[in-house]
């Protein structure tokens, strides 16, 4: 039992004016996956294998650099742009340290970009001297994934009974806000005396990333090694197998709320096994544009060739309400940037951004508080 694997090539290659029967089937499969698991893997996505293998190569080279060189690119130097190196165990989930280090990257905004200086906007920190080709490799990958995210958005729009370009227009214009985290998970080595004494096992940190849901719209993740698990009401914690060339996609909390609970944002985590090799993964957070209105979608009654979207049962509506009480948000309203601002305020306590009363406490995932303004 595992999350669905969907070949999206029929949708990508279909005539825009009139979808082929296979493309309609792909849209329906995406709908089924988002309304049940909230997670799926995609194949047939047209992203060049070279772009992906370059990402893998340079990420490995980056993590192999001496610690001082990585620390010189510390995420705190990048301020609210939230780009740079996050040291091992620099973050926690629900108070517990995550056994991973990361490099956070995003589209490279020049200093005159209108949103430079705002959360998740600004310049990257790449090791340009040690790895001069890394910058181009990562930025090429990001471009490709943004395109993929836009195509998936069109498919979601159709799956929800809306015009193909509707969600792209309302949610992603002029440009989506995005960030990718390149992660290297590893279990700290246990010394032999601790190994001999099984009562010490509890000291080993097997939490790669603790149970959580993602916060925004859509996550598109590349994983090289197993370890990711998804929670299903019917099946408990289910491992997500590594499929070569596939991307793992999942619905975020805000996407769930904006679809009135049709698409589900579900808990997931990474569990590490002591003695297993380091695990690399690249979650890409594809989010709404800065000013996108956070309004619940008015979804038409089931219509069109696929007779979607389906009505929720009373039980499903109640389940959705329960899911939402567990998320970061109290309610929906305002614009996307206000949610982002709340989220980063915890990490950047002296960031002066207008408050947004409808939202609740921001994330408590970060183990370090990063002062701004040097
Ligand atoms: O690394 C993974 O497989 C999952 C990462 C994740 O869930 C996250 O960063 O939100
Ligand atoms: Fe996640």
Short mmCIF file of C-alpha atoms and ligand atoms in Angstrom, two decimals:
data_model
loop_
_atom_site.label_atom_id
_atom_site.label_comp_id
_atom_site.label_asym_id
_atom_site.label_seq_id
_atom_site.Cartn_x
_atom_site.Cartn_y
_atom_site.Cartn_z
CA UNK A 1 0.00 0.00 0.00
CA UNK A 2 1.48 3.33 -0.99
CA UNK A 3 0.63 6.72 -2.40
CA UNK A 4 -0.54 6.78 -6.05
CA UNK A 5 1.98 7.12 -8.89
CA UNK A 6 0.61 9.23 -11.73
CA UNK A 7 2.07 9.59 -15.21
CA UNK A 8 1.28 13.20 -16.11
CA UNK A 9 2.61 13.06 -19.68
CA UNK A 10 -0.88 12.69 -21.26
CA UNK A 11 -1.90 15.97 -19.62
CA UNK A 12 1.28 17.81 -20.57
CA UNK A 13 1.11 16.72 -24.20
CA UNK A 14 -2.63 17.07 -24.73
CA UNK A 15 -4.19 19.72 -26.89
CA UNK A 16 -5.04 22.70 -24.67
CA UNK A 17 -8.39 23.37 -26.32
CA UNK A 18 -9.66 19.80 -26.05
CA UNK A 19 -8.14 17.37 -23.59
CA UNK A 20 -7.58 13.82 -24.80
CA UNK A 21 -9.36 11.00 -22.91
CA UNK A 22 -5.97 10.05 -21.42
CA UNK A 23 -5.38 13.62 -20.24
CA UNK A 24 -8.83 13.67 -18.61
CA UNK A 25 -7.93 10.43 -16.90
CA UNK A 26 -4.73 12.04 -15.56
CA UNK A 27 -6.73 14.97 -14.16
CA UNK A 28 -9.11 12.55 -12.50
CA UNK A 29 -6.21 10.58 -10.99
CA UNK A 30 -4.77 13.79 -9.56
CA UNK A 31 -8.18 14.64 -8.09
CA UNK A 32 -8.47 11.18 -6.52
CA UNK A 33 -4.96 11.41 -5.05
CA UNK A 34 -5.50 14.89 -3.57
CA UNK A 35 -8.88 13.99 -2.08
CA UNK A 36 -7.69 10.75 -0.47
CA UNK A 37 -3.97 10.65 0.33
CA UNK A 38 -3.11 14.32 -0.16
CA UNK A 39 0.16 12.88 -1.59
CA UNK A 40 1.18 11.35 -4.91
CA UNK A 41 4.25 10.72 -7.05
CA UNK A 42 4.47 11.97 -10.61
CA UNK A 43 6.33 10.56 -13.57
CA UNK A 44 6.30 11.66 -17.21
CA UNK A 45 7.06 15.27 -16.21
CA UNK A 46 9.53 16.31 -18.95
CA UNK A 47 12.20 17.57 -16.55
CA UNK A 48 15.58 16.78 -18.02
CA UNK A 49 17.44 13.99 -16.17
CA UNK A 50 20.63 16.07 -16.47
CA UNK A 51 19.06 18.96 -14.59
CA UNK A 52 18.12 16.56 -11.80
CA UNK A 53 21.46 14.73 -11.70
CA UNK A 54 23.34 18.06 -11.60
CA UNK A 55 21.24 19.05 -8.60
CA UNK A 56 22.17 15.79 -6.89
CA UNK A 57 25.86 16.09 -7.73
CA UNK A 58 26.26 19.68 -6.54
CA UNK A 59 24.23 19.09 -3.40
CA UNK A 60 26.57 16.23 -2.45
CA UNK A 61 29.61 18.35 -3.26
CA UNK A 62 28.20 21.16 -1.13
CA UNK A 63 27.63 19.04 1.96
CA UNK A 64 31.14 17.57 1.57
CA UNK A 65 32.72 21.04 1.89
CA UNK A 66 34.57 21.82 5.14
CA UNK A 67 32.20 23.01 7.87
CA UNK A 68 33.77 26.52 7.99
CA UNK A 69 33.00 27.01 4.31
CA UNK A 70 29.39 26.00 4.83
CA UNK A 71 29.07 28.14 7.96
CA UNK A 72 30.31 31.15 5.98
CA UNK A 73 27.02 30.87 4.07
CA UNK A 74 24.90 30.63 7.23
CA UNK A 75 21.21 31.21 6.64
CA UNK A 76 21.29 34.03 9.19
CA UNK A 77 23.51 36.10 6.84
CA UNK A 78 20.68 36.04 4.32
CA UNK A 79 18.17 37.50 6.81
CA UNK A 80 14.52 37.12 5.91
CA UNK A 81 15.40 35.98 2.38
CA UNK A 82 15.83 32.64 4.18
CA UNK A 83 18.56 31.47 1.88
CA UNK A 84 21.82 29.83 2.91
CA UNK A 85 23.21 27.04 5.09
CA UNK A 86 21.25 25.63 8.02
CA UNK A 87 23.66 23.66 10.24
CA UNK A 88 22.99 20.13 11.48
CA UNK A 89 20.24 20.09 14.13
CA UNK A 90 19.59 23.79 13.51
CA UNK A 91 15.83 23.25 13.44
CA UNK A 92 13.31 21.39 15.47
CA UNK A 93 9.82 20.04 14.95
CA UNK A 94 7.55 20.36 17.99
CA UNK A 95 10.53 21.06 20.21
CA UNK A 96 12.66 18.09 19.13
CA UNK A 97 15.82 18.53 17.05
CA UNK A 98 15.75 17.29 13.46
CA UNK A 99 18.84 15.26 12.46
CA UNK A 100 19.60 17.13 9.25
CA UNK A 101 21.55 19.98 7.72
CA UNK A 102 20.33 22.01 4.77
CA UNK A 103 20.99 24.54 2.07
CA UNK A 104 18.04 26.84 1.43
CA UNK A 105 17.76 28.30 -2.05
CA UNK A 106 15.21 30.14 -4.15
CA UNK A 107 14.85 32.24 -7.26
CA UNK A 108 17.67 34.79 -7.18
CA UNK A 109 16.13 38.23 -6.70
CA UNK A 110 18.30 41.21 -7.67
CA UNK A 111 18.59 44.09 -5.22
CA UNK A 112 16.11 46.17 -7.24
CA UNK A 113 13.39 43.50 -7.24
CA UNK A 114 10.29 45.12 -5.67
CA UNK A 115 10.08 42.46 -2.96
CA UNK A 116 13.77 42.18 -2.07
CA UNK A 117 14.04 42.59 1.70
CA UNK A 118 10.67 40.94 2.27
CA UNK A 119 10.40 37.39 3.65
CA UNK A 120 11.61 34.74 1.18
CA UNK A 121 12.90 37.33 -1.29
CA UNK A 122 16.53 38.20 -1.89
CA UNK A 123 19.88 36.85 -3.01
CA UNK A 124 21.08 33.27 -2.65
CA UNK A 125 24.28 32.23 -0.92
CA UNK A 126 26.13 29.74 -3.12
CA UNK A 127 29.74 28.55 -2.67
CA UNK A 128 30.77 30.27 -5.90
CA UNK A 129 34.52 29.92 -5.33
CA UNK A 130 34.56 26.27 -4.28
CA UNK A 131 31.79 25.11 -6.65
CA UNK A 132 31.51 27.68 -9.45
CA UNK A 133 28.96 25.70 -11.47
CA UNK A 134 26.60 25.00 -8.61
CA UNK A 135 24.66 28.27 -8.83
CA UNK A 136 23.62 27.69 -12.44
CA UNK A 137 22.74 24.04 -11.78
CA UNK A 138 20.45 24.85 -8.86
CA UNK A 139 18.78 27.81 -10.52
CA UNK A 140 18.08 25.69 -13.64
CA UNK A 141 16.43 23.06 -11.47
CA UNK A 142 14.30 25.70 -9.74
CA UNK A 143 13.14 27.10 -13.11
CA UNK A 144 12.12 23.62 -14.24
CA UNK A 145 10.21 22.89 -11.04
CA UNK A 146 8.37 26.22 -11.15
CA UNK A 147 7.17 25.32 -14.66
CA UNK A 148 6.06 21.92 -13.42
CA UNK A 149 4.19 23.55 -10.52
CA UNK A 150 2.37 25.82 -12.95
CA UNK A 151 1.31 22.87 -15.11
CA UNK A 152 0.08 20.97 -12.06
CA UNK A 153 -1.87 24.08 -11.07
CA UNK A 154 -3.68 23.98 -14.42
CA UNK A 155 -4.55 20.33 -13.84
CA UNK A 156 -5.84 21.10 -10.32
CA UNK A 157 -7.94 23.93 -11.73
CA UNK A 158 -9.63 21.53 -14.15
CA UNK A 159 -9.96 18.87 -11.47
CA UNK A 160 -11.84 21.37 -9.31
CA UNK A 161 -14.24 22.19 -12.14
CA UNK A 162 -12.65 25.59 -12.87
CA UNK A 163 -11.25 27.06 -16.08
CA UNK A 164 -7.80 25.70 -16.83
CA UNK A 165 -5.98 29.02 -16.16
CA UNK A 166 -8.13 30.14 -13.25
CA UNK A 167 -5.88 29.09 -10.35
CA UNK A 168 -2.72 30.12 -12.20
CA UNK A 169 -4.21 33.61 -12.64
CA UNK A 170 -5.51 34.05 -9.11
CA UNK A 171 -2.78 32.28 -7.15
CA UNK A 172 0.45 32.50 -9.14
CA UNK A 173 0.42 35.95 -10.77
CA UNK A 174 2.77 37.77 -11.19
CA UNK A 175 5.00 35.01 -9.81
CA UNK A 176 4.73 32.30 -7.19
CA UNK A 177 6.77 32.67 -3.99
CA UNK A 178 8.99 29.64 -3.65
CA UNK A 179 11.84 28.19 -1.69
CA UNK A 180 13.68 24.87 -1.81
CA UNK A 181 15.48 23.15 1.00
CA UNK A 182 18.31 20.78 0.04
CA UNK A 183 18.55 18.38 2.96
CA UNK A 184 21.15 15.91 4.15
CA UNK A 185 19.79 13.76 6.96
CA UNK A 186 22.13 11.63 9.05
CA UNK A 187 21.95 9.79 12.33
CA UNK A 188 24.81 10.89 14.58
CA UNK A 189 27.24 8.01 15.10
CA UNK A 190 26.78 6.03 18.29
CA UNK A 191 29.98 5.05 20.07
CA UNK A 192 30.54 1.38 20.66
CA UNK A 193 29.93 1.49 24.43
CA UNK A 194 26.57 3.11 23.81
CA UNK A 195 25.81 0.48 21.20
CA UNK A 196 26.62 -2.27 23.66
CA UNK A 197 24.23 -0.79 26.16
CA UNK A 198 20.78 -0.88 24.63
CA UNK A 199 19.39 1.46 27.29
CA UNK A 200 21.39 4.22 25.60
CA UNK A 201 19.57 3.72 22.31
CA UNK A 202 17.09 6.42 23.23
CA UNK A 203 19.91 8.95 22.84
CA UNK A 204 20.15 8.33 19.10
CA UNK A 205 18.17 10.91 17.23
CA UNK A 206 16.17 9.09 14.56
CA UNK A 207 13.95 12.07 13.86
CA UNK A 208 14.89 13.31 10.41
CA UNK A 209 11.97 15.68 10.45
CA UNK A 210 9.17 15.31 12.95
CA UNK A 211 5.52 14.83 12.07
CA UNK A 212 4.04 17.96 10.49
CA UNK A 213 1.89 19.21 7.65
CA UNK A 214 3.19 21.67 5.07
CA UNK A 215 2.02 25.20 5.40
CA UNK A 216 1.17 26.64 2.00
CA UNK A 217 0.06 25.48 -1.41
CA UNK A 218 2.05 22.62 -2.94
CA UNK A 219 5.29 20.79 -2.14
CA UNK A 220 7.21 19.08 -4.95
CA UNK A 221 9.94 16.88 -3.54
CA UNK A 222 12.81 14.92 -5.00
CA UNK A 223 14.16 12.18 -2.75
CA UNK A 224 17.22 10.05 -3.31
CA UNK A 225 16.87 7.75 -0.35
CA UNK A 226 13.91 6.35 1.55
CA UNK A 227 12.76 7.63 4.91
CA UNK A 228 9.70 9.76 4.14
CA UNK A 229 6.44 8.47 5.63
CA UNK A 230 2.90 9.73 5.10
CA UNK A 231 0.04 9.35 7.55
CA UNK A 232 -3.14 7.74 6.30
CA UNK A 233 -6.28 7.38 8.39
CA UNK A 234 -6.79 3.87 7.04
CA UNK A 235 -3.24 2.57 6.88
CA UNK A 236 -1.25 4.46 9.54
CA UNK A 237 2.32 5.55 8.65
CA UNK A 238 3.06 4.51 5.08
CA UNK A 239 6.58 4.71 3.58
CA UNK A 240 7.01 6.62 0.31
CA UNK A 241 9.23 4.46 -1.93
CA UNK A 242 11.97 6.07 -4.00
CA UNK A 243 11.03 5.93 -7.67
CA UNK A 244 13.77 6.99 -10.04
CA UNK A 245 12.83 10.16 -11.95
CA UNK A 246 9.63 10.69 -9.94
CA UNK A 247 8.67 13.67 -7.81
CA UNK A 248 6.61 13.38 -4.63
CA UNK A 249 3.89 16.05 -4.44
CA UNK A 250 1.69 17.00 -1.50
CA UNK A 251 -1.10 19.39 -0.68
CA UNK A 252 -0.33 22.11 1.89
CA UNK A 253 -2.59 23.48 4.65
CA UNK A 254 -3.69 26.57 2.78
CA UNK A 255 -4.54 24.59 -0.38
CA UNK A 256 -6.67 22.30 1.80
CA UNK A 257 -8.52 25.27 3.30
CA UNK A 258 -9.03 27.11 0.01
CA UNK A 259 -10.63 24.00 -1.53
CA UNK A 260 -12.93 23.79 1.50
CA UNK A 261 -11.27 20.58 2.52
CA UNK A 262 -11.63 18.68 -0.74
CA UNK A 263 -7.86 18.41 -1.13
CA UNK A 264 -6.17 17.17 2.04
CA UNK A 265 -3.02 18.37 3.75
CA UNK A 266 -1.79 15.32 5.66
CA UNK A 267 0.93 14.69 8.27
CA UNK A 268 4.26 13.32 7.14
CA UNK A 269 7.71 12.82 8.69
CA UNK A 270 11.17 11.44 8.00
CA UNK A 271 12.41 8.57 10.11
CA UNK A 272 16.09 7.57 10.02
CA UNK A 273 17.61 4.23 10.83
CA UNK A 274 20.84 4.19 12.85
CA UNK A 275 23.72 2.99 10.70
CA UNK A 276 21.98 3.78 7.42
CA UNK A 277 23.72 6.08 4.96
CA UNK A 278 22.92 9.79 4.86
CA UNK A 279 19.65 10.67 3.14
CA UNK A 280 19.32 13.46 0.59
CA UNK A 281 16.03 15.12 -0.32
CA UNK A 282 14.91 18.36 -1.94
CA UNK A 283 11.49 19.65 -0.86
CA UNK A 284 10.47 22.56 -3.08
CA UNK A 285 7.73 24.74 -1.58
CA UNK A 286 5.65 26.13 -4.41
CA UNK A 287 3.50 28.83 -2.90
CA UNK A 288 1.04 31.53 -3.84
CA UNK A 289 2.14 34.90 -5.17
CA UNK A 290 2.88 37.54 -2.53
CA UNK A 291 -0.48 39.34 -2.91
CA UNK A 292 -2.63 36.33 -3.83
CA UNK A 293 -6.06 36.61 -2.21
CA UNK A 294 -6.68 33.88 0.36
CA UNK A 295 -10.34 33.33 -0.47
CA UNK A 296 -12.05 29.97 -0.36
CA UNK A 297 -12.82 28.80 -3.89
CA UNK A 298 -16.42 28.79 -5.06
CA UNK A 299 -16.43 25.39 -6.63
CA UNK A 300 -19.17 24.58 -9.07
CA UNK A 301 -21.43 21.63 -8.49
CA UNK A 302 -20.14 18.46 -10.12
CA UNK A 303 -20.01 19.22 -13.80
CA UNK A 304 -18.08 18.66 -17.02
CA UNK A 305 -16.90 15.44 -18.56
CA UNK A 306 -15.39 14.20 -15.31
CA UNK A 307 -18.32 15.19 -13.11
CA UNK A 308 -15.95 16.83 -10.64
CA UNK A 309 -15.59 18.13 -7.99
CA UNK A 310 -17.69 15.80 -5.91
CA UNK A 311 -19.72 17.05 -2.94
CA UNK A 312 -18.22 16.36 0.49
CA UNK A 313 -20.17 14.13 2.83
CA UNK A 314 -21.01 15.47 6.31
CA UNK A 315 -18.31 13.17 7.70
CA UNK A 316 -15.72 14.57 5.28
CA UNK A 317 -16.69 18.12 6.21
CA UNK A 318 -16.19 17.30 9.87
CA UNK A 319 -12.81 15.68 9.12
CA UNK A 320 -11.77 18.83 7.29
CA UNK A 321 -12.71 20.99 10.29
CA UNK A 322 -10.60 18.76 12.52
CA UNK A 323 -7.64 19.03 10.12
CA UNK A 324 -7.85 22.81 10.07
CA UNK A 325 -7.88 23.16 13.85
CA UNK A 326 -4.49 21.44 13.85
CA UNK A 327 -2.90 23.81 11.33
CA UNK A 328 -1.12 27.10 11.69
CA UNK A 329 -4.15 29.06 10.53
CA UNK A 330 -7.24 30.11 12.41
CA UNK A 331 -9.11 31.31 9.40
CA UNK A 332 -8.76 32.27 5.77
CA UNK A 333 -8.65 35.86 4.56
CA UNK A 334 -6.28 38.61 3.50
CA UNK A 335 -3.31 37.97 1.24
CA UNK A 336 -0.64 35.29 1.17
CA UNK A 337 2.22 37.53 2.35
CA UNK A 338 0.49 38.05 5.68
CA UNK A 339 0.69 34.33 6.43
CA UNK A 340 4.31 34.23 5.34
CA UNK A 341 5.10 37.18 7.56
CA UNK A 342 3.62 35.46 10.60
CA UNK A 343 5.54 32.32 9.80
CA UNK A 344 8.92 34.03 9.67
CA UNK A 345 8.29 36.39 12.60
CA UNK A 346 9.18 33.63 15.04
CA UNK A 347 12.60 33.27 13.46
CA UNK A 348 13.10 36.98 12.96
CA UNK A 349 11.65 38.48 16.13
CA UNK A 350 12.57 42.06 15.28
CA UNK A 351 11.03 41.99 11.83
CA UNK A 352 8.57 44.85 11.63
CA UNK A 353 5.67 43.73 9.50
CA UNK A 354 2.00 44.59 10.02
CA UNK A 355 0.16 42.09 12.17
CA UNK A 356 -2.61 39.94 10.81
CA UNK A 357 -5.18 39.20 13.46
CA UNK A 358 -6.93 36.32 11.73
CA UNK A 359 -3.82 34.24 11.85
CA UNK A 360 -2.44 32.36 14.83
CA UNK A 361 0.97 31.70 16.30
CA UNK A 362 3.65 31.12 13.73
CA UNK A 363 5.89 28.11 13.37
CA UNK A 364 7.92 26.84 16.29
CA UNK A 365 10.10 24.67 14.08
CA UNK A 366 13.27 26.73 14.12
CA UNK A 367 15.86 26.08 16.79
CA UNK A 368 17.77 29.29 16.16
CA UNK A 369 16.45 32.80 16.39
CA UNK A 370 18.01 34.92 13.68
CA UNK A 371 18.40 38.63 14.41
CA UNK A 372 17.86 40.94 11.46
CA UNK A 373 19.56 44.23 10.73
CA UNK A 374 22.91 42.71 11.80
O1 LIG B 1 12.86 15.55 3.31
C1 LIG B 1 11.74 15.04 3.20
O2 LIG B 1 11.57 13.96 2.66
C2 LIG B 1 10.54 15.76 3.76
C3 LIG B 1 10.80 17.19 4.09
C4 LIG B 1 9.57 17.88 4.57
O3 LIG B 1 8.55 17.29 4.82
C5 LIG B 1 9.58 19.35 4.72
O4 LIG B 1 10.66 19.96 4.59
O5 LIG B 1 8.50 19.93 4.96
FE1 LIG B 2 6.89 18.63 4.89
#
